[in-house]
Short mmCIF file of C-alpha atoms in Angstrom, two decimals:
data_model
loop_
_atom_site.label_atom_id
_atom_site.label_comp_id
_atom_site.label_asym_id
_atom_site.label_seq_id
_atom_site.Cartn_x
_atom_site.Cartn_y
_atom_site.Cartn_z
CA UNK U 1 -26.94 7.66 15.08
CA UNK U 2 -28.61 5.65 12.36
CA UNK U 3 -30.66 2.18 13.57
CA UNK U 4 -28.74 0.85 10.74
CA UNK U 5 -25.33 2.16 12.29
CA UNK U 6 -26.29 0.40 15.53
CA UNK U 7 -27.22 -2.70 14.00
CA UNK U 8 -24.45 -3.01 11.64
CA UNK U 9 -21.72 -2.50 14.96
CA UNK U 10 -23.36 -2.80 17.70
CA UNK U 11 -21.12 -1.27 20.99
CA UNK U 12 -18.55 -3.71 18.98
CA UNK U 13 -15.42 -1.29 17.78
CA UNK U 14 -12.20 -1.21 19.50
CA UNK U 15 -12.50 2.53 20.48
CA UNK U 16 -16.00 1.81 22.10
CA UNK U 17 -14.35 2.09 25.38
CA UNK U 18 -12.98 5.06 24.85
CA UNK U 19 -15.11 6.69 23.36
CA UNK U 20 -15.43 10.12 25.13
CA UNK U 21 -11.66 10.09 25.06
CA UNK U 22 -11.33 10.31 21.45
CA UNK U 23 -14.48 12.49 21.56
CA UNK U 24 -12.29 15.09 23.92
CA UNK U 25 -9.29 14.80 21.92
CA UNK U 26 -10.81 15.70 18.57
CA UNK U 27 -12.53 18.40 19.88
CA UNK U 28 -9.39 19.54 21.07
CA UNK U 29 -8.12 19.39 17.74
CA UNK U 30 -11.14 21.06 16.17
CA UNK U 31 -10.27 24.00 18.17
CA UNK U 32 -6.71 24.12 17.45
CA UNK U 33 -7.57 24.29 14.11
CA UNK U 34 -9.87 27.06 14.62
CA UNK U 35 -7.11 28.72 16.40
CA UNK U 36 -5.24 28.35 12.82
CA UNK U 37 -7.72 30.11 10.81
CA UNK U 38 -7.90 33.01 13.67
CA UNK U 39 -4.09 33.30 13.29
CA UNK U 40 -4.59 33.56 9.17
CA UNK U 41 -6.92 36.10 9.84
CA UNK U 42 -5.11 38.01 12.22
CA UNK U 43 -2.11 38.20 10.18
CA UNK U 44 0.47 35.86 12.34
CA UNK U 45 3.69 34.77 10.86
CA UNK U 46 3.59 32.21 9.42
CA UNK U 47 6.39 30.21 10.24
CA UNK U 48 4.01 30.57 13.44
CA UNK U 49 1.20 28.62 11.54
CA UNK U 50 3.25 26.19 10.54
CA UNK U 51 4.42 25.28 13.91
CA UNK U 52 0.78 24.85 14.81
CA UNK U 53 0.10 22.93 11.32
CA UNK U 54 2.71 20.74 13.15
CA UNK U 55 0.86 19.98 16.47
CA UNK U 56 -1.77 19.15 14.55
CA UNK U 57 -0.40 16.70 12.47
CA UNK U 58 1.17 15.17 15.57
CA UNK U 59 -2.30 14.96 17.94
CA UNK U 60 -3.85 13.05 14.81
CA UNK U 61 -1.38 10.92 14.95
CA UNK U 62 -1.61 9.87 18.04
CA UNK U 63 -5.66 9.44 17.25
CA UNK U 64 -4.50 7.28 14.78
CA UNK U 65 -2.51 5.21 16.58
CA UNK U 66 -5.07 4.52 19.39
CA UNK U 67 -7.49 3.57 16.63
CA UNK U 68 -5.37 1.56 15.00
CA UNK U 69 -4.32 -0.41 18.24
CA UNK U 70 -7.62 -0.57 19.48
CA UNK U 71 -8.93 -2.22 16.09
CA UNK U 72 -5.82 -4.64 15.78
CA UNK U 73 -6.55 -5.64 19.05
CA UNK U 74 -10.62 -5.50 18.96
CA UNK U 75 -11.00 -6.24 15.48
CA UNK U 76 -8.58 -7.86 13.70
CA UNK U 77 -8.15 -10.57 16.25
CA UNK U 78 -11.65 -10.46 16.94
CA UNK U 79 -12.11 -11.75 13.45
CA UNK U 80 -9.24 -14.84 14.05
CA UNK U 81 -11.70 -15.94 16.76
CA UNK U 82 -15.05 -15.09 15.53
CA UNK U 83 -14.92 -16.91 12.19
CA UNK U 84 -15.83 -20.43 11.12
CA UNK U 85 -13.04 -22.51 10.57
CA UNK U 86 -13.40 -22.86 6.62
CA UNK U 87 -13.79 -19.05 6.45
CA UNK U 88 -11.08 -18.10 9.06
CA UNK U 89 -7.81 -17.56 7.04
CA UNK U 90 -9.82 -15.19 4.39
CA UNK U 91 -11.71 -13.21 6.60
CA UNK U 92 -8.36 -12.41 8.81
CA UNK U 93 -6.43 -11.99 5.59
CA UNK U 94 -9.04 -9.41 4.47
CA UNK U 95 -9.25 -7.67 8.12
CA UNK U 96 -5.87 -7.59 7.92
CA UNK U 97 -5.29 -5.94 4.39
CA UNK U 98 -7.55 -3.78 5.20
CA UNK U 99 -5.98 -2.78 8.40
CA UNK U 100 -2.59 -2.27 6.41
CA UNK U 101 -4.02 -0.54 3.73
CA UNK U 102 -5.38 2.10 6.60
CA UNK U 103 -2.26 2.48 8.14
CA UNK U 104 -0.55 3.09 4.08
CA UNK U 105 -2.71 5.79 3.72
CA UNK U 106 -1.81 7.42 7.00
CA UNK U 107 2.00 7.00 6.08
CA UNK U 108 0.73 8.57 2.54
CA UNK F 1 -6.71 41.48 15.05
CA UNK F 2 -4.75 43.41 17.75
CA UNK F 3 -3.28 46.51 16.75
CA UNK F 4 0.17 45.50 18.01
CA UNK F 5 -0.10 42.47 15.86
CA UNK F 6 -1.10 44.93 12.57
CA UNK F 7 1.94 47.07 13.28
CA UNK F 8 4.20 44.12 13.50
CA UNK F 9 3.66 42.44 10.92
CA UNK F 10 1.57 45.04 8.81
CA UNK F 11 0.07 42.79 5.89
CA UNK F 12 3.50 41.64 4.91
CA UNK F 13 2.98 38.02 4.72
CA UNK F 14 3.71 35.70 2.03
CA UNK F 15 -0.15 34.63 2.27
CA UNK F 16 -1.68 38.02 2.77
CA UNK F 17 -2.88 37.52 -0.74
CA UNK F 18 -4.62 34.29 -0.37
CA UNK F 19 -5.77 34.64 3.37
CA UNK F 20 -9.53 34.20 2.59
CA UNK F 21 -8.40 31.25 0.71
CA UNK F 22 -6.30 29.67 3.16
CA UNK F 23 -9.60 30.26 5.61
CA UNK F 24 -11.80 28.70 3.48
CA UNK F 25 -9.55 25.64 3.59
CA UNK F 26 -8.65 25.56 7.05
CA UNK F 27 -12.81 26.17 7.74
CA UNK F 28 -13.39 23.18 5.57
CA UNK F 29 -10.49 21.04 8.16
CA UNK F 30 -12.36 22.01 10.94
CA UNK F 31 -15.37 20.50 9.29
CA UNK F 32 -13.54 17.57 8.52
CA UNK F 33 -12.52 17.09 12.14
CA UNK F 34 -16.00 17.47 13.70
CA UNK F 35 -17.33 15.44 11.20
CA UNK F 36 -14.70 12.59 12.38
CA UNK F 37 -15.85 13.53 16.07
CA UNK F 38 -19.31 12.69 14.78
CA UNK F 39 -18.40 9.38 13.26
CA UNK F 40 -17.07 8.51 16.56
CA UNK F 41 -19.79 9.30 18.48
CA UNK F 42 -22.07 7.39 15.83
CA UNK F 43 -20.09 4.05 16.12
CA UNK F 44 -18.68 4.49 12.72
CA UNK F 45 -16.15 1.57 11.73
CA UNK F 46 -12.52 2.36 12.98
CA UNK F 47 -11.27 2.04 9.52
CA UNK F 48 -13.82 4.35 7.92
CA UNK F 49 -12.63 7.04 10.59
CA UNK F 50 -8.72 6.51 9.89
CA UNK F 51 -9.35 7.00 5.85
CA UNK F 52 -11.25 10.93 7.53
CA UNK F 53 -8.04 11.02 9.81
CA UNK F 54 -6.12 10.57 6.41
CA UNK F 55 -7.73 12.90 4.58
CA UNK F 56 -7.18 15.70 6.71
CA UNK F 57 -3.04 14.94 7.33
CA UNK F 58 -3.14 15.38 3.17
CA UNK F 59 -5.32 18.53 3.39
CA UNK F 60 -3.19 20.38 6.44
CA UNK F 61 -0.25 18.77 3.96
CA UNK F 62 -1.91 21.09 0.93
CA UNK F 63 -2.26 24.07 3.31
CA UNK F 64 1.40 23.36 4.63
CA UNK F 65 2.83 23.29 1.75
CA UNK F 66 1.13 26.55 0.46
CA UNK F 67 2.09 28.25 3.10
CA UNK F 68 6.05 27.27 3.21
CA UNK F 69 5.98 28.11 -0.84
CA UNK F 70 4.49 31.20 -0.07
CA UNK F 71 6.56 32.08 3.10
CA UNK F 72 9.91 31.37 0.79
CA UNK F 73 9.25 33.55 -1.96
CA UNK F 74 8.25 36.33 0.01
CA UNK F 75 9.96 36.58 3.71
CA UNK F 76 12.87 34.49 2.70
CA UNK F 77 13.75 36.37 -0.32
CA UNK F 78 12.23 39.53 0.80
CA UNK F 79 15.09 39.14 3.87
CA UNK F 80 17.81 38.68 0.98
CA UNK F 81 16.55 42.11 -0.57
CA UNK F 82 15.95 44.00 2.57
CA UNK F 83 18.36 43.54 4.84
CA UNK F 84 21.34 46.13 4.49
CA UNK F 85 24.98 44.67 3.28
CA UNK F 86 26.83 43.68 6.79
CA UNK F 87 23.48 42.46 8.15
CA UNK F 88 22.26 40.32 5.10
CA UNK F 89 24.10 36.81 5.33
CA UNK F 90 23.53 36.71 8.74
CA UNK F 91 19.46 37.43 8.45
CA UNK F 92 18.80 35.30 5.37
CA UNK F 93 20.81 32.60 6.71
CA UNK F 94 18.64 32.89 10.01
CA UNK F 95 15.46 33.06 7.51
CA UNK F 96 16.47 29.93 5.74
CA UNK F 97 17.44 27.94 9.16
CA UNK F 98 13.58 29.35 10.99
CA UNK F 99 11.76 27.78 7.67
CA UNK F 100 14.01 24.77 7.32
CA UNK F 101 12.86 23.85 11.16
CA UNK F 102 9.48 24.29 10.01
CA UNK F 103 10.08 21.86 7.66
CA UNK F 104 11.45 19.67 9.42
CA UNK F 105 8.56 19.86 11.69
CA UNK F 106 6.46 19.07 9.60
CA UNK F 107 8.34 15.75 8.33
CA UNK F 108 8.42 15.36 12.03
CA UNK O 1 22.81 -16.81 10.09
CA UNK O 2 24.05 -17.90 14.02
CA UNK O 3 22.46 -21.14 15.83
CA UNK O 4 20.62 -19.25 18.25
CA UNK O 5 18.89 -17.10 16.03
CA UNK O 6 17.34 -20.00 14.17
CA UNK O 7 16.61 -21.65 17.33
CA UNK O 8 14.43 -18.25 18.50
CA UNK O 9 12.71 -17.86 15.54
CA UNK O 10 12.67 -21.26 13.34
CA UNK O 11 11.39 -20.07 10.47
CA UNK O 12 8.01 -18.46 11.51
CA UNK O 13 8.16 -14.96 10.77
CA UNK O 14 5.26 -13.14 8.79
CA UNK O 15 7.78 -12.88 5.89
CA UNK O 16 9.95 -15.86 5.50
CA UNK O 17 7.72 -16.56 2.45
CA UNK O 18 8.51 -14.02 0.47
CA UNK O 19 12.04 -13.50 1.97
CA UNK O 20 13.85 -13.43 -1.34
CA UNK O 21 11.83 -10.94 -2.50
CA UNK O 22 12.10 -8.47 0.73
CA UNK O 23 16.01 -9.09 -0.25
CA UNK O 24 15.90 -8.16 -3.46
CA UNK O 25 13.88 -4.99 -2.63
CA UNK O 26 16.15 -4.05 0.00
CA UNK O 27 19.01 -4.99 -2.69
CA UNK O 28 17.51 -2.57 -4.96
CA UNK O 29 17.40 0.68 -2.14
CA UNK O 30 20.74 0.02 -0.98
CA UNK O 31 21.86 0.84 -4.42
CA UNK O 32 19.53 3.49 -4.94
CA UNK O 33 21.43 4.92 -1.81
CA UNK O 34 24.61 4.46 -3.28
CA UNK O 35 22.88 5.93 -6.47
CA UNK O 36 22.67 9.08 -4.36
CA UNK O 37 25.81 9.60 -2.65
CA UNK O 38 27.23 9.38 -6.23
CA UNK O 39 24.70 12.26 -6.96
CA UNK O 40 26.72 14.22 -4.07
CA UNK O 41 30.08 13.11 -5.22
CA UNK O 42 29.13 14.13 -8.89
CA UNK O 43 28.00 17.95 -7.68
CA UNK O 44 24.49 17.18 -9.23
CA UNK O 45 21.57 19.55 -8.48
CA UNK O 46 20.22 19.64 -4.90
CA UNK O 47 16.61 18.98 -6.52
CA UNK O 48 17.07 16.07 -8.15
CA UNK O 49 18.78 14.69 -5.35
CA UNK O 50 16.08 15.48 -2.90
CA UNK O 51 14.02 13.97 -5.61
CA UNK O 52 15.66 10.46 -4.97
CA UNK O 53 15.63 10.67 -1.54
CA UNK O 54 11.98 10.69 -1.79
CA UNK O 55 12.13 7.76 -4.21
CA UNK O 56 14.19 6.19 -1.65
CA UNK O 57 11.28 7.39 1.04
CA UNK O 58 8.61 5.71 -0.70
CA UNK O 59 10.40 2.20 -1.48
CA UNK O 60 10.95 1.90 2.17
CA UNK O 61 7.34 2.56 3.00
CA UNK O 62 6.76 0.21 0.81
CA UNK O 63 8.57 -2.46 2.39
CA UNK O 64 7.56 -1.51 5.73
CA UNK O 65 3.67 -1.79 4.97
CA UNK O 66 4.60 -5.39 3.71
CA UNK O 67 6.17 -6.74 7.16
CA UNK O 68 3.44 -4.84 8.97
CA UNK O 69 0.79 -6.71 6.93
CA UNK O 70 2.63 -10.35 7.14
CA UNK O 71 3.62 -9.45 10.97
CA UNK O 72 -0.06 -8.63 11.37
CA UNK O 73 -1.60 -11.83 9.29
CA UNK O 74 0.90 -14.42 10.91
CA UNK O 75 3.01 -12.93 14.73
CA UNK O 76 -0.42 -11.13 16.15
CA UNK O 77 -3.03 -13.20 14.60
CA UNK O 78 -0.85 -16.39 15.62
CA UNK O 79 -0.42 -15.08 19.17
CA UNK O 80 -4.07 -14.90 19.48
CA UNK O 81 -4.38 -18.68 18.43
CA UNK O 82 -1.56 -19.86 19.86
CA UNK O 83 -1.72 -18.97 23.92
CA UNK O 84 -2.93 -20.78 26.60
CA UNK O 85 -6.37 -19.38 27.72
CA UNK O 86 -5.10 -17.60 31.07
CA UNK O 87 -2.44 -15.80 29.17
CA UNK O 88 -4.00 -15.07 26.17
CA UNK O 89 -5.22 -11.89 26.73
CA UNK O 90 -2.48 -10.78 27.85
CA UNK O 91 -0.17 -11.66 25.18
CA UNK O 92 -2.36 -10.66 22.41
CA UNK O 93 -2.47 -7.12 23.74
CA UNK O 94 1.29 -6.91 24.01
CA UNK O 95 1.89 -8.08 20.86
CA UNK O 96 -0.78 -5.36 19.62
CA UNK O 97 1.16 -2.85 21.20
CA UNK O 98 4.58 -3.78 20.39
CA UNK O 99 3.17 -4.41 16.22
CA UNK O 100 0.82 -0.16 17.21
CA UNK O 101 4.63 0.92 18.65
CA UNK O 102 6.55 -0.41 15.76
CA UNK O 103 3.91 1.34 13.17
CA UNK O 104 3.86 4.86 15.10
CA UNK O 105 7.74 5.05 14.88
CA UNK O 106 7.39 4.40 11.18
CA UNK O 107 4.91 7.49 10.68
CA UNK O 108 7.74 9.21 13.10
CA UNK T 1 32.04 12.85 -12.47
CA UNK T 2 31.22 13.83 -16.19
CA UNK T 3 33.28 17.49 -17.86
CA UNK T 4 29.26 18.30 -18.77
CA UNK T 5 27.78 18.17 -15.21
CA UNK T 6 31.21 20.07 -14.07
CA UNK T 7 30.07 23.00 -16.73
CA UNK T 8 26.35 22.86 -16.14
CA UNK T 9 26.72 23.47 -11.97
CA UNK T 10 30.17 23.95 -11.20
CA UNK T 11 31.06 23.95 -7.18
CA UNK T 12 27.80 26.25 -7.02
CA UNK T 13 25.67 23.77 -5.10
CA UNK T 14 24.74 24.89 -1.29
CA UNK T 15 25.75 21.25 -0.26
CA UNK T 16 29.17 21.60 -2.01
CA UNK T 17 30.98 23.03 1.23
CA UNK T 18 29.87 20.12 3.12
CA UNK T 19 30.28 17.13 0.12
CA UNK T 20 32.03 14.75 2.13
CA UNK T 21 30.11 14.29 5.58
CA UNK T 22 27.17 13.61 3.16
CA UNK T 23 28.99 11.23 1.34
CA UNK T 24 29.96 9.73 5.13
CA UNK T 25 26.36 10.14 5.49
CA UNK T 26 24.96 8.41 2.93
CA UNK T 27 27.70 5.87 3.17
CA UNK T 28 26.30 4.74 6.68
CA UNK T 29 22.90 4.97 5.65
CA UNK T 30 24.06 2.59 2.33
CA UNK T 31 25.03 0.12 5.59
CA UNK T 32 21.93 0.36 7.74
CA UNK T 33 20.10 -0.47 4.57
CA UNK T 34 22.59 -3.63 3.72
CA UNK T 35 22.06 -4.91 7.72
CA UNK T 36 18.79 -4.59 6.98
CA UNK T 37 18.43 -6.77 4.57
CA UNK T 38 20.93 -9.21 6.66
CA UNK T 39 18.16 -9.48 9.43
CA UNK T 40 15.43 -10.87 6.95
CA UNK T 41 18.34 -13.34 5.54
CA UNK T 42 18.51 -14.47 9.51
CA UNK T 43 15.28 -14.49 9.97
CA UNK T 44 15.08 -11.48 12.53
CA UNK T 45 12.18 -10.76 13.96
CA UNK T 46 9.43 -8.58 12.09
CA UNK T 47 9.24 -5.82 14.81
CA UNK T 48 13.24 -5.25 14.88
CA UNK T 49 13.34 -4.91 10.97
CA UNK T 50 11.03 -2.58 11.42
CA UNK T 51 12.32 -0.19 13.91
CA UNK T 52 15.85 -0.20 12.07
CA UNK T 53 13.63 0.77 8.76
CA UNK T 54 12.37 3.84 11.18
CA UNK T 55 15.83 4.43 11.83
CA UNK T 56 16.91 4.76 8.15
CA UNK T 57 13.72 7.00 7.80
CA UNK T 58 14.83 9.18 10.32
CA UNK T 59 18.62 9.46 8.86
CA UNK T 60 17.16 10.51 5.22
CA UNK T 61 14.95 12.94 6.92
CA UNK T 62 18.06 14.52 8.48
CA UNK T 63 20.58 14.37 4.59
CA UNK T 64 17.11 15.64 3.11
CA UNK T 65 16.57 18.51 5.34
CA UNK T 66 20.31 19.59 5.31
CA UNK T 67 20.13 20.30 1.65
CA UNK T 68 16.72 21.83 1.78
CA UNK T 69 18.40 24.15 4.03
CA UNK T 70 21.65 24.42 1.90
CA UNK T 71 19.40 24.65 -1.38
CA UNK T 72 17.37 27.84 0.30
CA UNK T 73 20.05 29.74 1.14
CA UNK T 74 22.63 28.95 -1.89
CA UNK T 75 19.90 28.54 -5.00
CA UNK T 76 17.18 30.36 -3.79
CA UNK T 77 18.77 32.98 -2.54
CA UNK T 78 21.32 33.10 -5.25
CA UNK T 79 18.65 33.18 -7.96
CA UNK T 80 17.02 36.24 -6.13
CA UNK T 81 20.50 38.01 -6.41
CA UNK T 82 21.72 36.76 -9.80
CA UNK T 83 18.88 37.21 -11.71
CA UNK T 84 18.61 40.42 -14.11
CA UNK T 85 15.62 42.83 -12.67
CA UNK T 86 13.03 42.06 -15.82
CA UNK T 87 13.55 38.33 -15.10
CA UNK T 88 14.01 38.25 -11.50
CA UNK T 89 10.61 37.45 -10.10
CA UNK T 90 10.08 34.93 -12.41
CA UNK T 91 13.33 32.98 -12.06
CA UNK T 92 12.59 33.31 -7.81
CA UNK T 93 8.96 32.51 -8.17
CA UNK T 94 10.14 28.98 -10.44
CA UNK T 95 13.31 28.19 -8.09
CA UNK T 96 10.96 28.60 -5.05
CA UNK T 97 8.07 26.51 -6.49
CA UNK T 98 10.71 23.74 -7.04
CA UNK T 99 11.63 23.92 -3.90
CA UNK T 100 7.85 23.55 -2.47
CA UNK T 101 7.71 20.92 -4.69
CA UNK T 102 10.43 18.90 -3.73
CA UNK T 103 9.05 18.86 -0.50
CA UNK T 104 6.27 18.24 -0.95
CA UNK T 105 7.43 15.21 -2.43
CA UNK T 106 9.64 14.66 1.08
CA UNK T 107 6.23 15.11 3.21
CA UNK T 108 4.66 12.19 0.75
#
């Protein structure tokens, strides 16, 4: 971890909290798709890949989703309070475009 | 590699021919997933870690994708050639319904 | 447009400003929907009706991201401004949910 | 429905058997899409819109993977038995990266 990191967001995200949660779950995922490339090399079917393709794509969701509520709730509103009054309605508009434009690219 | 797994399915997969490929990519997930782990270990900005979450759904997309084309011109078809007269609707029709719920699965 | 309804929600939604516009896109889809069915009626190609299905796909996403981003700029940001300081909390985090809920059943 | 279309694919599609429940199909999908935009003309509330957009997702994903099915085992198939033997490959390798394609386009 960077000193810049830590100064730029200090202990201040929405996952913070939960940190060796997500931690846990994306090693989880790391594994799974280890277990992919073991089943490539070890010849499986592969409508048997694809199922596990499929879990995949489904526990990153779920990531996703805990991010994104966790940030909504952390940092988007965070920003609503935190700002000064003239600044306010730009810096929420810009949390929140950039908030939507996350959740575009997850819906692809 | 088991040997009852070689003398199932003895290198007849529709990816046989790309396997190393399709390792190399799935190698280069896993990357991409403990690298994502790392970012939220290191307090990285939520949104910077969904646009890594997003980037992997499109690459297990690409190596989805792949593998259905693949699977389709060789087991599906290769079930339409094989499979003797009386047996053949039935088996490509139950060849056509396996990858269609993979499919589908992957839609989710 | 019944009494009660306006009497729930006067006006406030995170779209009501560009309402015309969300009923002209939705305008637009229906027909494109129609388009397709006509596709069915007319025996066209399975491809190139798959093909507007997609187009049909994407349009919606579209409109989706836009309430998300106006329910996120004016329902959660205004819930966080507008409850008392006991309840806040509270109703700020269900509103998160309900707005994290609403966005995971869009990416399915 | 145009004499040309008749000539170019006539009854030969794999959806042709079951033409009318995805005209019925369509038709109610055509009607979630016009209540739809009925609930931002009443102002509905953000959240509902969006679930019954989820819903229209979710009814598209069904029509599209029906004909993926009945495309793979009418067209697909069909071009791997139709074909002469010189061109066979080819005309199965093209049909079955059209396929993949128009998926792809389905999983964004």
């Amino acid at each position: 971890m960077s000193d810049t990191q830590v100064h730029e967001h200090p202990q201040s995200h929405g996952y913070s909290a939960n940190k060796e949660a997500y931690q846990r779950r994306l090693k989880r995922i790391e594994g799974q798709v280890r277990g992919i490339a073991r089943m490539v090399e070890e010849d499986k079917y592969c409508i048997d890949i694809l199922t596990q393709i499929a879990a995949v794509n489904k526990a990153l969701h779920a990531v996703s989703l805990g991010l994104v509520e966790e940030h909504l709730g952390h940092c988007v509103v965070g920003a609503a309070e935190a700002a000064t009054d003239e600044l306010r309605d730009e810096q929420v508009t810009a949390k929140v475009k950039e908030a939507t434009d996350a959740i575009g690219r997850l819906l692809r």
